[in-house]
Coordinates of C-alpha atoms and ligand atoms in Angstrom, one line a residue:
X8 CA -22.3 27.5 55.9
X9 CA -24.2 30.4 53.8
X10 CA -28.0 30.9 53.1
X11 CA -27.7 31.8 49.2
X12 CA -30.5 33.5 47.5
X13 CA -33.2 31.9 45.5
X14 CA -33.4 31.5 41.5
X15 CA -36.8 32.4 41.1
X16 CA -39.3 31.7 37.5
X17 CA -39.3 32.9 34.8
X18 CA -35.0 32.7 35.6
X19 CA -33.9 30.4 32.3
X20 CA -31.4 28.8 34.5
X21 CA -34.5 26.7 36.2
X22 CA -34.4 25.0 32.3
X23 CA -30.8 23.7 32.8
X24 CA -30.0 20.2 32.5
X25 CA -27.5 19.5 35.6
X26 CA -24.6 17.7 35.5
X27 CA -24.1 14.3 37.4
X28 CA -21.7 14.8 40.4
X29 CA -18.6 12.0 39.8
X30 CA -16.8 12.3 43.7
X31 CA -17.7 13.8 46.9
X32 CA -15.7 16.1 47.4
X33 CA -15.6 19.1 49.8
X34 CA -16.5 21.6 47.2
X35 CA -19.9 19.1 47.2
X36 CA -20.1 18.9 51.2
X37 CA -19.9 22.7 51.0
X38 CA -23.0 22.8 48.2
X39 CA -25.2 20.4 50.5
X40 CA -24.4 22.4 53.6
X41 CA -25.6 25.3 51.7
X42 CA -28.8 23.6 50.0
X43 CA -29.9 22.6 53.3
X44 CA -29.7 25.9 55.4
X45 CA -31.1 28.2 52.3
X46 CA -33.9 25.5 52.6
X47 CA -34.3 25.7 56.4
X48 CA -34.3 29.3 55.9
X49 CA -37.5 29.6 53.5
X50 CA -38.4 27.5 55.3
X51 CA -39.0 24.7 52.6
X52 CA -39.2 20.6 52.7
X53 CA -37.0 20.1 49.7
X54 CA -33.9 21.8 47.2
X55 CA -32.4 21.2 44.0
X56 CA -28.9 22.8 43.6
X57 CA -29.9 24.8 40.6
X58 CA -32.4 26.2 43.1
X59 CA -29.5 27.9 44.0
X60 CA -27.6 28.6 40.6
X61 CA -25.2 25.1 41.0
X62 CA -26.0 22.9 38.1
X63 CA -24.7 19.8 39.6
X64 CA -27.4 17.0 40.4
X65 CA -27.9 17.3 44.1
X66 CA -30.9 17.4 45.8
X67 CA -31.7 18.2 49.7
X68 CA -35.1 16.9 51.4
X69 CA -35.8 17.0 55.1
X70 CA -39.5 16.2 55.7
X71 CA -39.5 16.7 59.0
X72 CA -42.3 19.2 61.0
X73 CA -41.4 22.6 62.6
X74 CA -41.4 21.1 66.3
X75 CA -39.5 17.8 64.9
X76 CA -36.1 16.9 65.2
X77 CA -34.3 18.0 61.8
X78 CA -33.4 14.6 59.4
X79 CA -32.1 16.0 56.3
X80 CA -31.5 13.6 53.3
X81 CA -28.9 14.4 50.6
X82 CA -28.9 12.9 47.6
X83 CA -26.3 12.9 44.6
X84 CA -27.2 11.8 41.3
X85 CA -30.8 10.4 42.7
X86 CA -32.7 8.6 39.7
X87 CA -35.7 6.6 39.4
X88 CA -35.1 3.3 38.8
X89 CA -39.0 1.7 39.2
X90 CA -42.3 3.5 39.7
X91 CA -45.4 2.2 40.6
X92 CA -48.7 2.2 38.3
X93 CA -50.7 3.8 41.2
X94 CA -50.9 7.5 41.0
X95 CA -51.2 10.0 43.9
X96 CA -52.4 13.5 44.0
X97 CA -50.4 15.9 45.9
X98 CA -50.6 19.9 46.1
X99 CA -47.4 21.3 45.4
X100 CA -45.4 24.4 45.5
X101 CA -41.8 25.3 44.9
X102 CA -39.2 27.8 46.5
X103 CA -38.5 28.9 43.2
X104 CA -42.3 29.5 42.5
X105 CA -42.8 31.2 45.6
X106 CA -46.8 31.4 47.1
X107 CA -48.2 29.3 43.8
X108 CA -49.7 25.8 44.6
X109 CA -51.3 23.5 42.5
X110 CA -52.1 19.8 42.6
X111 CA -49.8 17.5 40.3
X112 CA -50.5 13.5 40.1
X113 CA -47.3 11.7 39.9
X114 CA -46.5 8.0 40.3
X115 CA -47.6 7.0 44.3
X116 CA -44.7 4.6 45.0
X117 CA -41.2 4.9 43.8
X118 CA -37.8 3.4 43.9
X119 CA -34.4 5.9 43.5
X120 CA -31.0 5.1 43.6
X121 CA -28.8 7.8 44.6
X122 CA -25.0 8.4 46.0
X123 CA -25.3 9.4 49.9
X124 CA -22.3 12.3 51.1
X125 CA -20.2 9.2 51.5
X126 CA -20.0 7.8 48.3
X127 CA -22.0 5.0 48.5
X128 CA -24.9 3.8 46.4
X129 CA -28.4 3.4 48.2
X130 CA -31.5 2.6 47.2
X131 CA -35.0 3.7 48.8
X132 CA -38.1 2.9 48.0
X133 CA -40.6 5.9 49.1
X134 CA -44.3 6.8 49.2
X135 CA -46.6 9.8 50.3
X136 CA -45.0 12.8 50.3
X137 CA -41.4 11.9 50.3
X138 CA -42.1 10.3 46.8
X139 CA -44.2 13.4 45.8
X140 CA -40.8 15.4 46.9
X141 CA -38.5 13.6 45.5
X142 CA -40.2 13.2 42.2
X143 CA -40.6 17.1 41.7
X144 CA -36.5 17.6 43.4
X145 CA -35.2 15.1 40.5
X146 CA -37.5 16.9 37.9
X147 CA -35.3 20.0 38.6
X148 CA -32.4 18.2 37.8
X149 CA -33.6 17.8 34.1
X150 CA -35.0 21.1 34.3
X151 CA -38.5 20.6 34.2
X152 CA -40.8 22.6 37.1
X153 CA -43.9 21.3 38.6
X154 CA -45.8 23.3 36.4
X155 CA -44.6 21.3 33.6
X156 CA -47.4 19.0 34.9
X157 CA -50.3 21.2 34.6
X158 CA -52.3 22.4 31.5
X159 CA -50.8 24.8 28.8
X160 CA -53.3 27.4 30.6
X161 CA -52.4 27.1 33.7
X162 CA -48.8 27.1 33.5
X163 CA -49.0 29.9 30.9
X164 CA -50.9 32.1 33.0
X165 CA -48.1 31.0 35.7
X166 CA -45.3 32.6 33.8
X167 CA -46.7 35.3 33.1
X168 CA -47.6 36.3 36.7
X169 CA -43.9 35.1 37.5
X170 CA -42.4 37.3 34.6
X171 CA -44.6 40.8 35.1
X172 CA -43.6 40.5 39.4
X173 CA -39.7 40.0 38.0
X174 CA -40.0 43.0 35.7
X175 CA -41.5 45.0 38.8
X176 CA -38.5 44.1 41.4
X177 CA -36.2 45.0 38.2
X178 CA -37.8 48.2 38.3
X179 CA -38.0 48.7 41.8
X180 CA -34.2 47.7 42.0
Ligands
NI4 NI1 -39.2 22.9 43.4

């Protein structure tokens, strides 16, 4: 399919709320094809479609290691349906933050319910990093960014590294 180019912070569209996705159908197929080779590209281990300017709720993950066969997981409409008390730390980044990591404690364990490409429900339950991943992918779907996690300073100062190196590519441009 296409690699597509990145919506990067401070972009307002990272705040949209995405819709849910109500058949797979190949406009869809089309739109996770996409996801997953602009994220192979970046090279990056996860993808919301708004990463891409679609505001439908679809999210790409493939976990798997450079020298590892490729397993990519799409999921439509994924949503948390139990969480465990147990917290986990995890550093994070973001294709849409690009170079910025910080550490984010979300719940360890987690259960989602999602649509797979072939219109059936599934349910998972995750840990490690594929919780961590999934956690900050479905975040994107309500429009929140990992650095909605972090302090009021840290996300501020964020931003406005984010904003000032938009405003010198607009002047570049
Ligand atoms: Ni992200």
């Amino acid at each position: 399919m296409a690699i597509k180019p990145l919506v990067i912070l401070p972009d307002p569209q990272l705040k949209r709320v995405s819709e849910p996705v109500t058949t797979v159908t190949p406009d869809i197929r089309a739109l996770a094809a996409d996801m997953l080779d602009t994220m192979y590209d970046a090279p990056g281990i996860g993808l919301a479609a708004i990463q891409i300017g679609v505001a439908k709720r679809v999210v790409t993950i493939d976990l798997a290691k450079q020298d590892e066969e490729r397993s990519p997981i799409v999921f439509l409409n994924p949503e948390i349906t139990w969480e465990s008390e147990e917290m986990a730390l995890y550093e994070e980044g973001c294709l849409s933050i690009p170079e910025y990591y910080e550490e984010v404690e979300r719940p360890a364990v987690v259960k989602v319910r999602y649509m797979d490409l072939d219109g059936k429900t599934q349910e998972v339950e995750v840990d490690g990093l594929m919780s961590t991943c999934i956690q900050h992918e479905i975040d994107h779907l309500d429009g929140v960014l990992f650095i909605d996690h972090l302090s009021k300073l840290k996300r501020d100062r964020c931003i406005k590294k984010f904003a000032k190196q938009a405003k010198e590519r607009e002047r570049g441009a």
